[in-house]
XYZ file of C-alpha atoms in Angstrom:
677
model
C 0.000 0.000 0.000
C 1.416 3.378 -1.032
C 1.601 6.253 1.412
C 2.203 9.959 0.824
C 2.808 11.831 4.077
C 2.989 15.535 4.770
C 2.705 17.839 7.749
C -0.213 20.242 7.456
C -2.480 22.648 9.261
C -5.738 20.682 9.394
C -9.148 22.360 9.415
C -12.340 20.425 10.186
C -15.810 21.933 9.776
C -19.316 20.844 10.733
C -22.753 22.480 10.417
C -24.428 22.423 13.831
C -27.873 20.788 13.871
C -27.949 20.102 10.147
C -29.581 16.665 10.406
C -32.432 18.016 12.547
C -32.889 20.949 10.189
C -33.056 18.620 7.187
C -35.908 16.736 8.855
C -37.748 19.933 9.839
C -37.251 22.076 6.715
C -35.570 20.374 3.792
C -35.504 23.449 1.530
C -33.885 25.619 4.189
C -31.299 22.907 4.806
C -30.495 22.743 1.093
C -30.104 26.534 0.934
C -27.668 26.363 3.863
C -25.571 23.604 2.338
C -25.352 25.448 -0.991
C -24.196 28.612 0.770
C -21.733 26.593 2.846
C -20.266 24.633 -0.078
C -19.736 27.754 -2.187
C -18.194 29.754 0.652
C -15.942 26.876 1.711
C -14.659 26.177 -1.783
C -13.899 29.827 -2.520
C -12.443 30.750 0.878
C -10.156 27.724 1.093
C -8.879 28.425 -2.426
C -8.234 32.091 -1.578
C -6.033 30.994 1.338
C -4.216 28.430 -0.815
C -5.610 25.409 0.973
C -7.178 22.183 -0.258
C -10.575 20.663 0.465
C -9.710 16.982 0.874
C -13.088 15.600 1.951
C -16.738 16.599 2.008
C -18.794 14.815 4.674
C -22.264 15.967 3.677
C -22.496 18.827 6.197
C -18.790 18.953 7.041
C -15.342 18.939 5.502
C -11.658 18.194 5.961
C -9.209 20.809 4.614
C -5.442 21.248 4.807
C -3.095 24.228 4.528
C 0.670 24.635 4.331
C 0.480 27.675 6.624
C -1.220 27.867 10.045
C -1.786 31.606 9.535
C -3.589 30.968 6.249
C -5.629 28.211 7.917
C -6.755 30.497 10.751
C -7.448 33.430 8.439
C -9.473 31.070 6.277
C -11.484 29.960 9.323
C -12.204 33.595 10.254
C -13.174 34.602 6.717
C -15.363 31.526 6.388
C -17.271 32.277 9.593
C -17.686 35.899 8.521
C -18.968 34.926 5.071
C -21.429 32.423 6.542
C -23.107 35.067 8.703
C -24.752 36.397 5.538
C -28.257 35.130 4.809
C -28.862 32.215 4.800
C -26.700 32.142 7.942
C -24.866 28.840 8.430
C -24.217 27.667 12.053
C -20.695 26.348 11.539
C -18.139 25.082 14.034
C -14.474 24.731 13.114
C -11.623 22.736 14.647
C -7.915 23.220 13.842
C -4.801 21.184 14.576
C -1.313 20.575 13.196
C -0.427 17.030 12.286
C 0.706 14.559 9.703
C -1.722 13.552 6.982
C -1.043 10.509 4.875
C -2.865 8.900 1.989
C -3.170 5.160 2.144
C -4.721 3.557 -0.917
C -6.253 6.918 -1.732
C -7.679 7.600 1.757
C -6.791 10.644 3.907
C -5.769 9.393 7.351
C -3.626 10.306 10.341
C -3.800 11.179 14.029
C -3.871 14.859 13.108
C -7.113 14.342 11.191
C -8.641 12.533 14.165
C -7.630 15.244 16.653
C -8.945 18.111 14.498
C -12.263 16.275 14.205
C -12.446 15.793 17.981
C -11.668 19.463 18.688
C -14.331 20.599 16.221
C -16.936 18.454 18.010
C -16.604 20.618 21.161
C -17.782 23.762 19.382
C -21.086 25.438 18.753
C -22.290 27.737 15.992
C -19.714 30.382 14.984
C -16.805 28.961 16.991
C -13.188 28.396 15.991
C -11.308 26.030 18.309
C -7.747 24.747 18.067
C -5.122 22.681 19.840
C -2.130 23.751 21.947
C 0.175 22.797 19.032
C -1.747 25.135 16.767
C -1.832 27.895 19.409
C 1.969 27.777 19.802
C 2.347 28.696 16.118
C 0.101 31.783 16.289
C 0.655 33.010 19.857
C 2.984 35.821 18.700
C 0.410 37.251 16.310
C -1.481 39.908 18.292
C -4.233 40.128 15.672
C -5.516 36.762 16.944
C -7.262 36.965 20.340
C -7.346 33.608 22.100
C -8.867 32.037 25.223
C -7.794 28.728 26.788
C -10.731 26.417 27.508
C -8.630 23.922 29.457
C -7.654 20.322 28.822
C -9.958 17.684 27.357
C -9.701 13.901 27.120
C -10.959 12.808 23.719
C -12.077 9.398 22.584
C -9.324 7.418 20.833
C -6.709 10.036 21.815
C -4.142 8.896 24.398
C -3.105 12.190 26.011
C -5.276 15.120 27.182
C -5.250 18.093 24.802
C -5.478 21.760 25.748
C -8.043 23.496 23.558
C -8.183 27.217 22.725
C -10.947 29.348 21.262
C -10.466 32.282 18.904
C -12.065 35.297 20.579
C -11.900 37.884 17.805
C -14.894 40.136 17.252
C -17.945 38.350 15.877
C -16.956 34.874 17.085
C -18.476 32.846 19.905
C -16.353 31.546 22.800
C -18.123 28.485 24.261
C -18.449 27.988 28.028
C -16.605 24.975 29.382
C -19.534 23.731 31.444
C -21.841 23.738 28.417
C -19.477 21.948 26.047
C -19.950 18.425 24.804
C -18.388 16.383 22.063
C -16.332 13.290 21.345
C -14.976 12.981 24.887
C -14.062 9.959 26.973
C -16.636 8.826 29.521
C -14.519 8.645 32.687
C -17.317 7.351 34.956
C -16.959 3.634 35.717
C -20.258 1.781 35.486
C -21.257 -1.776 36.099
C -22.661 -3.330 32.961
C -24.484 -6.553 32.417
C -23.158 -9.003 29.840
C -26.049 -8.129 27.578
C -25.126 -4.455 27.719
C -21.494 -5.278 26.983
C -22.535 -7.314 23.990
C -24.751 -4.468 22.761
C -21.945 -1.974 23.189
C -19.526 -4.280 21.399
C -21.915 -4.662 18.488
C -22.389 -0.899 18.388
C -18.641 -0.370 18.207
C -18.354 -2.878 15.375
C -21.234 -1.173 13.572
C -19.621 2.239 14.007
C -16.278 0.957 12.721
C -17.925 -0.585 9.684
C -19.943 2.576 9.041
C -16.822 4.715 9.445
C -14.937 2.504 7.001
C -17.745 2.754 4.450
C -17.963 6.522 4.856
C -14.222 6.840 4.376
C -14.352 4.682 1.272
C -17.089 6.858 -0.159
C -16.027 10.315 0.961
C -12.346 10.166 1.913
C -9.922 12.106 -0.220
C -8.750 10.402 -3.350
C -5.799 12.171 -4.998
C -7.291 14.167 -7.798
C -6.524 12.593 -11.151
C -6.519 16.073 -12.695
C -3.699 17.060 -10.332
C -1.717 13.880 -11.014
C -2.218 14.470 -14.734
C -1.165 18.098 -14.603
C 1.570 19.467 -16.819
C 3.304 22.667 -17.829
C 5.001 22.910 -21.211
C 8.017 25.163 -20.711
C 9.537 27.300 -23.484
C 11.905 25.263 -25.656
C 15.515 26.444 -25.748
C 16.937 27.554 -29.102
C 20.332 25.886 -29.544
C 20.705 26.982 -33.158
C 23.664 29.206 -33.992
C 21.198 31.632 -35.573
C 19.178 33.603 -32.957
C 16.592 34.265 -35.673
C 15.470 30.652 -35.180
C 13.958 31.609 -31.809
C 10.541 31.601 -33.483
C 10.938 27.872 -34.123
C 11.612 27.148 -30.431
C 8.556 29.213 -29.440
C 6.504 27.491 -32.120
C 7.317 24.032 -30.753
C 5.909 25.021 -27.379
C 2.759 26.442 -28.991
C 2.061 23.477 -31.237
C 2.590 20.841 -28.542
C 0.213 22.784 -26.318
C -2.344 22.918 -29.136
C -2.208 19.120 -29.391
C -2.490 18.625 -25.623
C -5.551 20.901 -25.466
C -7.369 18.348 -27.633
C -6.830 15.547 -25.111
C -9.417 15.451 -22.328
C -8.428 14.711 -18.725
C -5.311 16.876 -18.556
C -4.714 19.990 -16.486
C -2.428 22.226 -18.513
C -0.837 25.429 -17.300
C -1.524 28.371 -19.585
C 1.103 29.448 -22.075
C 1.274 32.872 -20.412
C 2.218 31.343 -17.048
C 4.802 29.011 -18.581
C 6.438 31.809 -20.594
C 7.448 33.584 -17.383
C 10.043 30.822 -16.921
C 11.777 31.420 -20.242
C 15.487 31.541 -19.429
C 14.778 30.878 -15.745
C 17.530 29.388 -13.573
C 15.026 27.825 -11.179
C 15.004 24.074 -10.697
C 12.297 21.854 -12.136
C 10.881 21.173 -8.686
C 10.714 24.906 -7.914
C 8.922 25.669 -11.180
C 6.494 22.766 -10.764
C 5.675 23.862 -7.212
C 5.077 27.477 -8.273
C 2.861 26.426 -11.184
C 1.079 23.791 -9.090
C 1.723 20.905 -11.498
C 3.193 17.442 -11.133
C 4.912 17.255 -14.502
C 7.003 19.471 -16.762
C 7.860 19.159 -20.431
C 11.058 20.907 -21.401
C 13.223 20.675 -24.466
C 15.560 22.228 -26.965
C 15.620 22.717 -30.731
C 18.314 23.135 -33.374
C 17.449 24.068 -36.934
C 19.996 24.127 -39.714
C 18.325 24.641 -43.079
C 15.939 21.728 -43.566
C 17.512 19.646 -40.801
C 16.234 19.771 -37.228
C 17.265 18.227 -33.922
C 14.729 18.273 -31.117
C 15.159 16.950 -27.574
C 12.067 16.622 -25.378
C 12.014 15.514 -21.726
C 9.054 14.799 -19.461
C 10.055 15.424 -15.847
C 8.386 14.545 -12.553
C 8.070 17.962 -10.924
C 8.134 16.554 -7.391
C 11.217 14.334 -7.653
C 13.038 15.907 -10.625
C 13.219 12.421 -12.166
C 12.968 11.997 -15.934
C 9.860 10.068 -16.900
C 11.058 9.835 -20.484
C 13.329 11.643 -22.898
C 13.465 11.518 -26.668
C 15.828 12.917 -29.303
C 14.494 13.504 -32.810
C 16.881 14.074 -35.726
C 14.789 14.618 -38.838
C 14.012 16.962 -41.682
C 11.789 19.992 -41.161
C 9.001 18.388 -43.195
C 8.706 15.792 -40.390
C 7.958 18.448 -37.749
C 4.279 17.467 -37.519
C 5.195 13.840 -36.792
C 7.480 14.977 -33.961
C 4.849 17.220 -32.373
C 2.227 14.490 -32.599
C 4.583 11.879 -31.146
C 5.507 14.079 -28.157
C 1.854 14.813 -27.351
C 0.907 11.138 -27.514
C 3.872 10.055 -25.386
C 2.888 12.610 -22.741
C -0.627 11.202 -22.797
C 0.664 7.655 -22.447
C 3.048 8.550 -19.589
C 0.262 10.300 -17.677
C -2.122 7.416 -18.419
C -4.655 9.502 -20.291
C -6.566 7.654 -22.964
C -6.841 9.373 -26.359
C -10.063 8.932 -28.287
C -9.445 7.589 -31.837
C -11.040 10.700 -33.389
C -8.764 12.930 -31.294
C -5.738 10.841 -32.247
C -6.621 11.331 -35.897
C -6.808 15.108 -35.436
C -3.479 15.168 -33.585
C -1.783 13.218 -36.348
C -3.253 15.216 -39.245
C -1.004 17.750 -40.978
C -2.288 21.349 -41.030
C -0.408 22.028 -44.285
C 1.906 20.248 -46.721
C 3.821 23.472 -47.366
C 6.641 23.771 -44.832
C 7.474 27.338 -45.864
C 3.872 28.386 -45.225
C 4.043 26.660 -41.845
C 7.326 28.363 -40.987
C 5.752 31.769 -41.691
C 2.778 30.798 -39.538
C 5.126 30.064 -36.617
C 6.924 33.373 -37.194
C 3.591 35.193 -37.029
C 2.798 33.808 -33.590
C 6.230 34.676 -32.198
C 6.218 38.214 -33.610
C 5.718 41.072 -31.108
C 4.596 43.390 -33.898
C 0.923 43.184 -34.880
C 1.484 44.284 -38.467
C 4.326 41.794 -38.959
C 1.986 39.127 -37.607
C -0.523 40.071 -40.316
C 2.104 40.110 -43.071
C 3.461 36.655 -42.148
C -0.016 35.133 -42.203
C -1.007 36.771 -45.487
C 2.177 35.441 -47.099
C 1.530 32.009 -45.595
C -1.931 31.944 -47.205
C -0.433 32.925 -50.571
C 1.841 29.892 -50.345
C -0.987 27.557 -49.271
C -4.535 28.728 -49.874
C -5.874 25.673 -47.949
C -4.046 26.409 -44.659
C -7.003 26.821 -42.242
C -4.878 27.830 -39.234
C -3.499 30.852 -41.111
C -7.002 32.075 -42.027
C -8.147 31.738 -38.412
C -5.050 33.574 -37.194
C -5.651 36.402 -39.657
C -9.284 36.740 -38.522
C -7.938 37.040 -34.980
C -5.637 39.861 -36.132
C -8.631 41.993 -37.139
C -10.355 41.407 -33.790
C -7.222 42.360 -31.853
C -6.667 45.432 -34.012
C -10.246 46.617 -33.544
C -10.306 45.906 -29.815
C -6.854 47.059 -28.703
C -4.887 48.832 -31.441
C -7.589 51.048 -32.921
C -7.729 52.857 -36.215
C -10.655 50.819 -37.583
C -14.368 50.664 -36.849
C -16.327 47.671 -35.632
C -17.921 47.416 -39.056
C -14.454 47.102 -40.611
C -13.559 44.360 -38.146
C -16.625 42.365 -39.184
C -16.071 43.020 -42.885
C -12.506 41.672 -42.750
C -12.710 38.965 -40.084
C -15.960 37.177 -41.006
C -14.958 35.864 -44.460
C -11.556 34.741 -43.147
C -13.156 32.870 -40.301
C -15.754 31.304 -42.574
C -12.974 30.082 -44.873
C -10.974 28.642 -41.966
C -13.884 26.582 -40.666
C -14.846 25.419 -44.154
C -11.297 24.111 -44.624
C -11.165 22.553 -41.146
C -14.499 22.109 -39.296
C -12.561 20.753 -36.279
C -10.327 23.794 -35.799
C -10.670 24.684 -32.127
C -8.932 28.043 -32.540
C -11.449 28.944 -35.242
C -14.379 28.519 -32.869
C -12.568 30.471 -30.150
C -12.137 33.371 -32.590
C -15.745 32.943 -33.718
C -16.916 33.267 -30.097
C -14.960 36.511 -29.699
C -16.425 37.914 -32.908
C -19.976 36.868 -31.992
C -19.737 38.252 -28.437
C -17.817 41.477 -28.999
C -18.860 42.540 -32.472
C -22.107 40.771 -33.383
C -23.736 40.495 -29.933
C -25.174 37.167 -31.043
C -25.417 35.583 -27.598
C -27.025 32.338 -28.702
C -24.275 31.764 -31.249
C -21.583 32.502 -28.653
C -22.889 29.664 -26.500
C -22.725 27.305 -29.476
C -19.167 28.435 -30.268
C -17.945 27.722 -26.751
C -19.645 24.330 -26.630
C -17.782 23.464 -29.809
C -14.470 24.608 -28.308
C -15.174 22.557 -25.195
C -15.701 19.530 -27.408
C -12.563 20.097 -29.507
C -10.179 21.452 -26.844
C -11.457 20.091 -23.506
C -8.146 20.737 -21.704
C -7.629 24.345 -22.853
C -6.980 26.435 -19.692
C -8.428 29.612 -21.235
C -11.823 28.148 -22.045
C -13.295 28.691 -18.587
C -12.306 32.358 -18.573
C -13.986 33.009 -21.907
C -17.068 30.966 -21.103
C -17.535 32.658 -17.709
C -17.292 36.138 -19.193
C -20.133 35.122 -21.491
C -22.140 33.579 -18.633
C -21.824 36.759 -16.561
C -22.836 38.972 -19.494
C -26.086 37.061 -20.060
C -26.883 36.835 -16.336
C -26.028 33.174 -15.663
C -24.143 34.040 -12.486
C -24.288 30.626 -10.785
C -22.873 28.913 -13.865
C -20.066 31.479 -13.922
C -19.317 30.919 -10.224
C -19.217 27.156 -10.657
C -16.891 27.385 -13.646
C -14.562 29.971 -12.148
C -14.379 28.088 -8.820
C -13.319 24.931 -10.632
C -10.761 26.896 -12.644
C -9.378 28.590 -9.520
C -8.827 25.208 -7.883
C -6.608 24.285 -10.828
C -4.965 27.639 -11.567
C -4.995 29.617 -8.321
C -1.797 31.440 -9.335
C -3.466 32.999 -12.392
C -4.408 36.679 -11.874
C -6.996 36.446 -14.681
C -8.784 33.511 -13.057
C -8.693 35.275 -9.676
C -10.404 38.266 -11.338
C -12.927 35.951 -12.961
C -13.787 34.270 -9.657
C -14.069 37.614 -7.858
C -16.530 38.945 -10.444
C -18.609 35.764 -10.262
C -18.712 36.023 -6.464
C -19.773 39.659 -6.641
C -22.623 38.967 -9.042
C -23.768 36.040 -6.879
C -23.942 38.354 -3.865
C -20.710 37.324 -2.106
C -19.259 40.825 -2.005
C -16.776 40.247 0.825
C -15.365 37.167 -0.877
C -14.966 39.167 -4.089
C -13.026 41.873 -2.264
C -10.852 39.304 -0.456
C -9.946 37.694 -3.759
C -8.910 41.043 -5.214
C -6.985 42.262 -2.167
C -3.728 40.541 -3.077
C -1.426 43.536 -2.644
C 1.431 42.214 -4.770
C -0.868 41.882 -7.769
C -2.474 45.290 -7.227
C 0.975 46.875 -7.314
C 2.511 44.829 -10.115
C -0.229 43.860 -12.576
C -2.014 46.763 -14.278
C -4.902 44.626 -15.541
C -5.456 43.150 -12.079
C -5.386 46.660 -10.600
C -8.029 47.903 -13.053
C -10.327 45.086 -12.033
C -9.546 45.639 -8.358
C -10.694 49.243 -8.788
C -13.705 47.959 -10.709
C -14.855 45.628 -7.903
C -14.168 48.286 -5.267
C -16.451 50.680 -7.183
C -19.110 47.977 -7.606
C -18.947 47.295 -3.844
C -19.013 50.947 -2.762
C -15.394 50.855 -1.526
C -14.584 54.159 -3.233
C -11.638 55.211 -1.036
C -9.864 51.922 -1.733
C -10.420 52.463 -5.451
C -8.867 55.946 -5.320
C -5.792 54.695 -3.437
C -5.276 51.889 -5.942
C -5.575 54.282 -8.888
C -3.025 56.699 -7.451
C -0.527 53.853 -6.977
C -0.940 52.436 -10.481
C -1.046 55.231 -13.068
C 2.476 54.634 -14.382
C 1.612 51.114 -15.563
C -1.459 52.112 -17.563
C -1.863 50.663 -21.068
C -3.319 53.161 -23.591
C -6.178 50.965 -24.785
C -7.528 50.633 -21.228
C -7.606 54.383 -20.551
C -11.445 54.620 -20.820
C -12.007 51.658 -18.489
C -9.522 52.689 -15.813
C -10.455 56.377 -15.883
C -14.150 55.500 -16.022
C -14.126 53.463 -12.794
C -11.692 55.874 -11.129
C -13.745 58.946 -12.073
C -16.745 57.407 -10.315
C -14.626 56.669 -7.225
C -13.339 60.265 -7.164
C -16.863 61.634 -7.563
C -18.168 59.502 -4.701
C -15.325 60.694 -2.444
C -15.967 64.368 -3.175
C -13.208 65.046 -5.744
C -15.377 66.426 -8.515
C -12.488 68.261 -10.223
C -10.711 64.954 -10.873
C -13.973 63.439 -12.105
C -14.411 66.252 -14.631
C -10.785 65.920 -15.794
C -11.161 62.182 -16.380
C -14.501 62.703 -18.092
C -12.959 65.164 -20.551
C -10.094 62.752 -21.335
C -12.517 59.900 -22.094
C -14.732 62.160 -24.221
C -11.696 63.131 -26.286
C -10.829 59.454 -26.631
C -14.374 58.802 -27.845
C -13.961 61.371 -30.625
C -10.697 59.821 -31.805
C -11.338 56.091 -31.460
C -13.749 53.437 -30.227
C -10.961 51.444 -28.566
C -11.749 50.729 -24.945
C -15.469 51.607 -25.334
C -15.088 55.277 -24.273
C -18.750 56.296 -24.733
C -19.784 53.344 -22.555
C -17.687 54.712 -19.669
C -18.750 58.319 -20.211
C -22.299 57.026 -19.751
C -21.241 55.246 -16.542
C -19.770 58.448 -15.090
C -22.878 60.469 -15.938
C -25.007 57.755 -14.314
C -22.998 58.018 -11.089
C -23.443 61.804 -11.202
C -27.207 61.415 -11.538
C -27.235 62.801 -15.111
C -29.411 59.985 -16.445
C -30.533 61.679 -19.645
C -26.958 62.334 -20.703
C -26.026 58.788 -19.717
C -28.676 57.344 -22.062
C -27.467 59.602 -24.884
C -23.894 58.378 -24.476
C -25.051 54.757 -24.383
C -26.894 55.381 -27.634
C -23.628 56.688 -29.087
C -21.844 53.593 -27.789
C -24.426 51.498 -29.637
C -24.052 53.471 -32.871
C -20.266 53.104 -32.678
C -20.726 49.422 -31.850
C -18.438 49.636 -28.833
C -17.374 46.202 -27.683
C -18.302 46.452 -24.009
C -21.958 47.026 -24.776
C -22.294 43.253 -24.447
C -22.167 43.928 -20.658
C -25.135 46.312 -20.803
C -27.698 43.936 -19.301
C -25.800 43.199 -16.075
C -23.427 46.180 -15.669
C -23.959 47.383 -12.034
C -23.060 50.951 -13.014
C -26.300 51.199 -15.004
C -28.783 49.739 -12.504
C -30.381 53.141 -11.920
C -31.023 53.494 -15.682
C -33.111 50.342 -16.064
C -36.426 52.228 -15.892
C -35.266 55.239 -17.891
C -36.806 55.900 -21.342
C -34.652 54.345 -24.046
C -32.765 51.834 -21.913
C -34.952 48.818 -22.654
C -34.881 49.665 -26.346
C -31.085 49.651 -26.204
C -31.102 46.220 -24.550
C -33.221 44.832 -27.373
C -31.014 46.447 -30.031
C -27.899 44.942 -28.483
C -29.504 41.525 -28.647
C -30.933 40.835 -25.207
C -34.414 39.348 -25.398
């Protein structure tokens, strides 16, 4: 039997009186458990913990840090005070957890469970071992409840209660739980037999419960992988595009294989040229496996080395050297993807295998230009490479799809063209791509962007994403795109479910953290949304994260926090997000009494609206006027945003900034025009 042992901060939860409530009011009990499950999943993820077991109305969680575990317990109790209030008790301990044949076991688990049983609604209790780790943190107020002798625990344990504001400290004389019965009684033989049978029954029941509910190492985690940038060993530095292209194309194959958890290309690229060890990189990315390699290209001859590495042990699972001609590049990429699948014990469907092994083009020069396009930092060079690639092979579907994407990016971020021009240029290219290859996942991803941003065809967007899910089930970016769509059409619970699942897999991703925060806000979990966005290092270092932090602060009425964030972030601003950042910030300044700054920002966005539609400037002018109570002007600017076909109008139905406009003349007509039924 295999065992994996690690020391952890263990958190046990239980809903007080849940069984009785279920019998008395089943619907109320279901509402409580839904609230509890959502709050637990999100809060544990925020504090970088893991939910190992669900026990119906309880759970077992672990954390690497005792401080994170205790902060999680506090945040969880605070979140669960919101209606429907959940009467939760929490027990904490430090101990070794091991997994035997897939089951989570250990004395530490047992002790945390026993400590939790002493509590009542809204209590947080913990052991002396746990207390010793947090005693020098004055922000935690604690009270000793004395020593307790627990069932199946040899030595007495001193138990402490967290006494911070809002929490309950139980009274010793009123406490009960899984304690030893120290009173000696005389029992008849019949009673002894009955007790013995009861113990056997309990042991059997416990075993069955553990088999059903105990933690089984998540296959998705075991089958997780990051594809690191390939190293260019060619004497010519201009061949760097080929190294980058290998990473891209292997990823594109892996996306097609269901059952894998793949780190996004963006996250992996941060390790290009890194001196960190494989185990360090794997730990930071939260994956068990790494693919790394090198390429050499000399004319038509190539030499590629690929290595699959166990990220925990740094052992090589397999390594392969390919010495071939460039025309064999597709065979190499396909072989690497399939060997990864085999090593991670992921079965490939025959139809997927056929797609992985198919060649996108027979023209290697066209393919080389395609790879150069995707490694080019210049948008116009990207366009030129793809246009030339199509001239060399007019049947190369990937190049058509990539060129359609160029027009969307240009219209959304670079500017200089109208939305109508984007549609005029992108639609025929996309149609051609999907005619040439109906199974081109990238084509449907681009189609979804076009349908959501430029056509506002919400029904079609849903169909696009379902197709992508079918063709690229392991693509890490799919959840982000799908959830943005779900939020826009008002399917908040679906968005929360999807973003929670994504955050469990990719908690280090700022974009997924933003996504989860927005979903929580729209589902009514405002405090959780703010907690998710309060990661100070990201607010200071990531401009896009900061914009969305300001956004959620404004949504939540935390206007002072929004102003502070804006004043610390201006230097990192990207030009195409000027309307969005200044729009949210102008509202925050207005609400904090700085009307001069609001007017200045408003004038800047108006000027931007006259010059370009990039960043949906009229949309944000309307938002500022709404905050100022100028509803008539707000409607007029929204009408301009519609005429200019500004991208962010797809948010019109759910945008919190426009709630006060919903009954204004003209607003419902705009909703219908945008495409909301």
